[in-house]
PDB file of C-alpha atoms in Angstrom:
ATOM      1  CA  MET J 279      92.418  93.184  -9.656  1.00 96.00           C
ATOM      2  CA  LYS J 280      94.787  90.311 -10.249  1.00 98.00           C
ATOM      3  CA  PHE J 281      94.613  87.726  -7.540  1.00 98.00           C
ATOM      4  CA  LYS J 282      96.494  84.360  -6.892  1.00 98.00           C
ATOM      5  CA  ALA J 283      94.637  81.399  -5.127  1.00 98.00           C
ATOM      6  CA  GLU J 284      96.270  78.732  -3.497  1.00 98.00           C
ATOM      7  CA  ILE J 285      94.196  75.326  -3.518  1.00 98.00           C
ATOM      8  CA  ASP J 286      94.856  72.299  -1.090  1.00 98.00           C
ATOM      9  CA  ILE J 287      92.747  69.661  -2.141  1.00 98.00           C
ATOM     10  CA  MET J 288      93.050  66.623   0.110  1.00 97.00           C
ATOM     11  CA  PRO J 289      91.183  62.905   0.314  1.00 96.00           C
ATOM     12  CA  HIS J 290      88.515  62.949   3.091  1.00 96.00           C
ATOM     13  CA  LYS J 291      89.824  61.446   6.041  1.00 93.00           C
ATOM     14  CA  GLU J 292      87.372  58.868   6.575  1.00 93.00           C
ATOM     15  CA  LEU J 293      88.615  57.213   3.054  1.00 93.00           C
ATOM     16  CA  LEU J 294      91.462  55.236   2.463  1.00 92.00           C
ATOM     17  CA  ASP J 295      94.506  56.867   0.916  1.00 94.00           C
ATOM     18  CA  PRO J 296      96.610  54.673  -1.438  1.00 94.00           C
ATOM     19  CA  GLN J 297      98.949  57.176  -2.338  1.00 95.00           C
ATOM     20  CA  GLY J 298      99.571  57.975   1.425  1.00 95.00           C
ATOM     21  CA  LYS J 299     100.001  54.453   2.145  1.00 94.00           C
ATOM     22  CA  ALA J 300     102.734  53.870  -0.549  1.00 96.00           C
ATOM     23  CA  VAL J 301     104.502  56.804   0.885  1.00 96.00           C
ATOM     24  CA  ALA J 302     104.411  55.684   4.222  1.00 94.00           C
ATOM     25  CA  ASN J 303     105.589  52.562   3.280  1.00 95.00           C
ATOM     26  CA  SER J 304     108.666  53.639   1.178  1.00 95.00           C
ATOM     27  CA  LEU J 305     109.725  55.998   4.298  1.00 96.00           C
ATOM     28  CA  HIS J 306     109.350  53.237   6.729  1.00 95.00           C
ATOM     29  CA  LYS J 307     111.727  51.187   4.489  1.00 95.00           C
ATOM     30  CA  LEU J 308     114.143  54.151   4.482  1.00 96.00           C
ATOM     31  CA  ASN J 309     114.124  54.083   8.195  1.00 96.00           C
ATOM     32  CA  PHE J 310     111.867  56.960   9.052  1.00 94.00           C
ATOM     33  CA  ASN J 311     110.379  54.982  11.432  1.00 90.00           C
ATOM     34  CA  GLY J 312     108.795  57.839  13.062  1.00 90.00           C
ATOM     35  CA  VAL J 313     106.095  58.783  10.308  1.00 91.00           C
ATOM     36  CA  THR J 314     102.736  57.932  10.617  1.00 88.00           C
ATOM     37  CA  ASN J 315      99.248  58.800   8.943  1.00 89.00           C
ATOM     38  CA  VAL J 316     100.912  59.898   5.547  1.00 95.00           C
ATOM     39  CA  ARG J 317      98.160  61.733   3.476  1.00 96.00           C
ATOM     40  CA  VAL J 318      98.887  62.920  -0.250  1.00 97.00           C
ATOM     41  CA  GLY J 319      96.701  65.547  -2.015  1.00 97.00           C
ATOM     42  CA  LYS J 320      97.191  68.097  -4.469  1.00 97.00           C
ATOM     43  CA  HIS J 321      98.208  71.927  -4.284  1.00 98.00           C
ATOM     44  CA  ILE J 322      97.116  74.008  -7.148  1.00 98.00           C
ATOM     45  CA  THR J 323      98.282  77.845  -7.588  1.00 98.00           C
ATOM     46  CA  LEU J 324      95.775  79.825 -10.095  1.00 97.00           C
ATOM     47  CA  HIS J 325      96.525  83.360 -11.111  1.00 98.00           C
ATOM     48  CA  LEU J 326      93.177  85.099 -11.958  1.00 97.00           C
ATOM     49  CA  GLU J 327      91.871  88.415 -12.632  1.00 97.00           C
ATOM     50  CA  ALA J 328      88.453  89.858 -10.737  1.00 97.00           C
ATOM     51  CA  GLU J 329      86.750  92.647  -9.889  1.00 97.00           C
ATOM     52  CA  THR J 330      87.110  92.229  -6.381  1.00 97.00           C
ATOM     53  CA  LYS J 331      88.656  89.565  -4.003  1.00 97.00           C
ATOM     54  CA  GLU J 332      85.135  88.281  -3.428  1.00 97.00           C
ATOM     55  CA  ALA J 333      84.440  87.652  -6.799  1.00 98.00           C
ATOM     56  CA  ALA J 334      87.763  85.816  -7.127  1.00 98.00           C
ATOM     57  CA  GLU J 335      86.499  83.789  -4.568  1.00 98.00           C
ATOM     58  CA  VAL J 336      83.506  82.800  -6.269  1.00 97.00           C
ATOM     59  CA  GLN J 337      85.578  81.865  -9.320  1.00 98.00           C
ATOM     60  CA  VAL J 338      87.947  79.684  -7.551  1.00 98.00           C
ATOM     61  CA  GLU J 339      85.022  77.831  -5.636  1.00 98.00           C
ATOM     62  CA  GLN J 340      83.086  77.185  -8.681  1.00 98.00           C
ATOM     63  CA  ALA J 341      86.428  75.726 -10.237  1.00 98.00           C
ATOM     64  CA  CYS J 342      86.941  73.634  -7.116  1.00 98.00           C
ATOM     65  CA  LYS J 343      83.406  72.076  -7.197  1.00 97.00           C
ATOM     66  CA  LYS J 344      83.262  71.728 -10.811  1.00 97.00           C
ATOM     67  CA  LEU J 345      86.615  70.531 -11.960  1.00 97.00           C
ATOM     68  CA  LEU J 346      89.569  70.715  -9.615  1.00 98.00           C
ATOM     69  CA  ALA J 347      87.961  68.417  -6.603  1.00 98.00           C
ATOM     70  CA  ASN J 348      86.175  65.556  -6.619  1.00 97.00           C
ATOM     71  CA  LEU J 349      83.771  66.268  -3.930  1.00 97.00           C
ATOM     72  CA  ILE J 350      82.602  62.764  -3.320  1.00 96.00           C
ATOM     73  CA  MET J 351      86.270  61.963  -2.024  1.00 95.00           C
ATOM     74  CA  GLU J 352      88.206  64.953  -1.746  1.00 96.00           C
ATOM     75  CA  SER J 353      87.710  68.082   0.423  1.00 97.00           C
ATOM     76  CA  TYR J 354      89.470  71.455  -0.681  1.00 98.00           C
ATOM     77  CA  GLN J 355      90.199  74.599   0.953  1.00 98.00           C
ATOM     78  CA  PHE J 356      92.117  77.921  -0.605  1.00 98.00           C
ATOM     79  CA  SER J 357      93.018  81.253   0.004  1.00 98.00           C
ATOM     80  CA  ILE J 358      93.532  84.260  -2.368  1.00 98.00           C
ATOM     81  CA  THR J 359      95.667  87.062  -2.184  1.00 97.00           C
ATOM     82  CA  ALA J 360      96.204  90.010  -4.276  1.00 96.00           C
ATOM     83  CA  GLU J 361      99.053  90.503  -6.856  1.00 93.00           C
TER      84      GLU J 361
END
């Protein structure tokens, strides 16, 4: 079966987010004054094949833990849909 995984990776809330701070500062300079607490992360879309949705979840989980996310600094969540 073919699946599509949508993965969101974000810095832990406890950590500083220099990219988010830079975006927030730039937005304020452009008079977007109501914007607060900007966080910048990554969104990754994977297309994969697996026998079942559960097998696809295992593959995506392993990809996140081993490569896609730095677990010391980032958290992740994902959803999988059949194609």
